[in-house]
PDB file of C-alpha atoms in Angstrom:
ATOM      1  CA  MET R   1       9.700 -30.243  16.765  1.00 85.00           C
ATOM      2  CA  ASN R   2      10.886 -27.017  15.141  1.00 85.00           C
ATOM      3  CA  ALA R   3      11.492 -28.933  11.909  1.00 88.00           C
ATOM      4  CA  ALA R   4       7.840 -30.030  11.965  1.00 90.00           C
ATOM      5  CA  ILE R   5       6.756 -26.406  12.433  1.00 88.00           C
ATOM      6  CA  VAL R   6       8.941 -25.227   9.548  1.00 90.00           C
ATOM      7  CA  HIS R   7       7.591 -28.033   7.343  1.00 92.00           C
ATOM      8  CA  SER R   8       3.976 -27.186   8.202  1.00 91.00           C
ATOM      9  CA  ASN R   9       4.631 -23.531   7.390  1.00 89.00           C
ATOM     10  CA  ARG R  10       6.139 -24.486   4.026  1.00 91.00           C
ATOM     11  CA  THR R  11       3.199 -26.745   3.134  1.00 94.00           C
ATOM     12  CA  ALA R  12       0.448 -24.529   4.564  1.00 94.00           C
ATOM     13  CA  GLU R  13      -1.046 -23.639   1.194  1.00 94.00           C
ATOM     14  CA  GLU R  14      -1.548 -27.292   0.221  1.00 95.00           C
ATOM     15  CA  SER R  15      -2.911 -28.163   3.672  1.00 94.00           C
ATOM     16  CA  VAL R  16      -5.413 -25.306   3.714  1.00 94.00           C
ATOM     17  CA  GLU R  17      -6.577 -26.063   0.174  1.00 94.00           C
ATOM     18  CA  ALA R  18      -7.111 -29.731   1.122  1.00 94.00           C
ATOM     19  CA  ALA R  19      -9.018 -28.739   4.256  1.00 94.00           C
ATOM     20  CA  PHE R  20     -11.221 -26.382   2.257  1.00 93.00           C
ATOM     21  CA  ARG R  21     -11.947 -29.116  -0.311  1.00 93.00           C
ATOM     22  CA  ARG R  22     -13.008 -31.508   2.455  1.00 95.00           C
ATOM     23  CA  LYS R  23     -15.578 -28.964   3.666  1.00 95.00           C
ATOM     24  CA  ASN R  24     -17.387 -28.951   0.286  1.00 93.00           C
ATOM     25  CA  ASP R  25     -18.252 -25.304   0.887  1.00 94.00           C
ATOM     26  CA  PRO R  26     -18.697 -23.288  -2.334  1.00 92.00           C
ATOM     27  CA  GLU R  27     -17.517 -20.088  -0.653  1.00 93.00           C
ATOM     28  CA  LEU R  28     -14.311 -21.742   0.538  1.00 91.00           C
ATOM     29  CA  ALA R  29     -13.823 -23.263  -2.919  1.00 89.00           C
ATOM     30  CA  ARG R  30     -13.742 -19.750  -4.437  1.00 91.00           C
ATOM     31  CA  LEU R  31     -11.147 -18.488  -1.976  1.00 91.00           C
ATOM     32  CA  GLN R  32      -7.637 -18.097  -3.354  1.00 94.00           C
ATOM     33  CA  VAL R  33      -5.519 -19.611  -0.597  1.00 95.00           C
ATOM     34  CA  ALA R  34      -2.077 -18.234  -1.521  1.00 95.00           C
ATOM     35  CA  PRO R  35      -3.055 -14.535  -1.366  1.00 95.00           C
ATOM     36  CA  PHE R  36      -5.134 -15.236   1.752  1.00 93.00           C
ATOM     37  CA  LEU R  37      -2.143 -16.770   3.561  1.00 94.00           C
ATOM     38  CA  LYS R  38       0.153 -13.994   2.329  1.00 94.00           C
ATOM     39  CA  ALA R  39      -2.238 -11.362   3.702  1.00 95.00           C
ATOM     40  CA  ALA R  40      -2.368 -13.201   7.030  1.00 93.00           C
ATOM     41  CA  GLU R  41       1.432 -13.367   7.139  1.00 92.00           C
ATOM     42  CA  ASN R  42       1.724  -9.662   6.349  1.00 94.00           C
ATOM     43  CA  ALA R  43      -0.710  -8.826   9.161  1.00 96.00           C
ATOM     44  CA  PHE R  44       1.877  -9.820  11.758  1.00 95.00           C
ATOM     45  CA  PRO R  45       4.230  -7.141  13.055  1.00 96.00           C
ATOM     46  CA  ARG R  46       7.562  -6.958  11.250  1.00 93.00           C
ATOM     47  CA  TRP R  47       9.474  -8.242  14.283  1.00 96.00           C
ATOM     48  CA  VAL R  48       7.683 -11.615  14.167  1.00 94.00           C
ATOM     49  CA  ARG R  49       9.580 -12.653  11.036  1.00 92.00           C
ATOM     50  CA  THR R  50      12.882 -11.674  12.671  1.00 95.00           C
ATOM     51  CA  GLN R  51      11.947 -13.553  15.824  1.00 95.00           C
ATOM     52  CA  THR R  52      11.134 -16.634  13.757  1.00 92.00           C
ATOM     53  CA  ARG R  53      14.502 -16.534  11.987  1.00 93.00           C
ATOM     54  CA  ILE R  54      16.328 -16.150  15.305  1.00 96.00           C
ATOM     55  CA  ARG R  55      14.340 -19.027  16.833  1.00 94.00           C
ATOM     56  CA  ASN R  56      15.097 -21.293  13.880  1.00 94.00           C
ATOM     57  CA  THR R  57      18.789 -20.436  13.989  1.00 95.00           C
ATOM     58  CA  VAL R  58      19.046 -21.061  17.730  1.00 95.00           C
ATOM     59  CA  VAL R  59      17.075 -24.312  17.595  1.00 94.00           C
ATOM     60  CA  PHE R  60      18.858 -25.817  14.599  1.00 94.00           C
ATOM     61  CA  ALA R  61      22.331 -24.660  15.670  1.00 96.00           C
ATOM     62  CA  GLY R  62      21.685 -25.837  19.231  1.00 95.00           C
ATOM     63  CA  SER R  63      20.534 -29.219  17.959  1.00 94.00           C
ATOM     64  CA  ALA R  64      23.615 -29.564  15.762  1.00 95.00           C
ATOM     65  CA  LEU R  65      25.835 -28.583  18.698  1.00 96.00           C
ATOM     66  CA  ALA R  66      24.121 -31.109  20.977  1.00 96.00           C
ATOM     67  CA  ILE R  67      24.495 -33.886  18.394  1.00 96.00           C
ATOM     68  CA  ALA R  68      28.156 -33.004  17.916  1.00 96.00           C
ATOM     69  CA  ALA R  69      28.739 -32.959  21.697  1.00 96.00           C
ATOM     70  CA  VAL R  70      27.115 -36.367  22.141  1.00 96.00           C
ATOM     71  CA  THR R  71      28.979 -37.817  19.169  1.00 95.00           C
ATOM     72  CA  LEU R  72      32.367 -36.526  20.302  1.00 94.00           C
ATOM     73  CA  ALA R  73      31.916 -37.407  23.981  1.00 82.00           C
TER      74      ALA R  73
END
């Protein structure tokens, strides 16, 4: 599930642009998505980015450890 979250974060710009196009709203069409998403990201406290990196490390390392344990057992 964490991989899906990471993927959605990496493709957010494309997804938001596609969603805006589907709305056929001229105001949304004028919005520059990349700076908008960057501003939203920068609005979070600094510790959120650190927390995200720790979560990703724990989840991916834990998954690798679990796969290795099952494979070697």
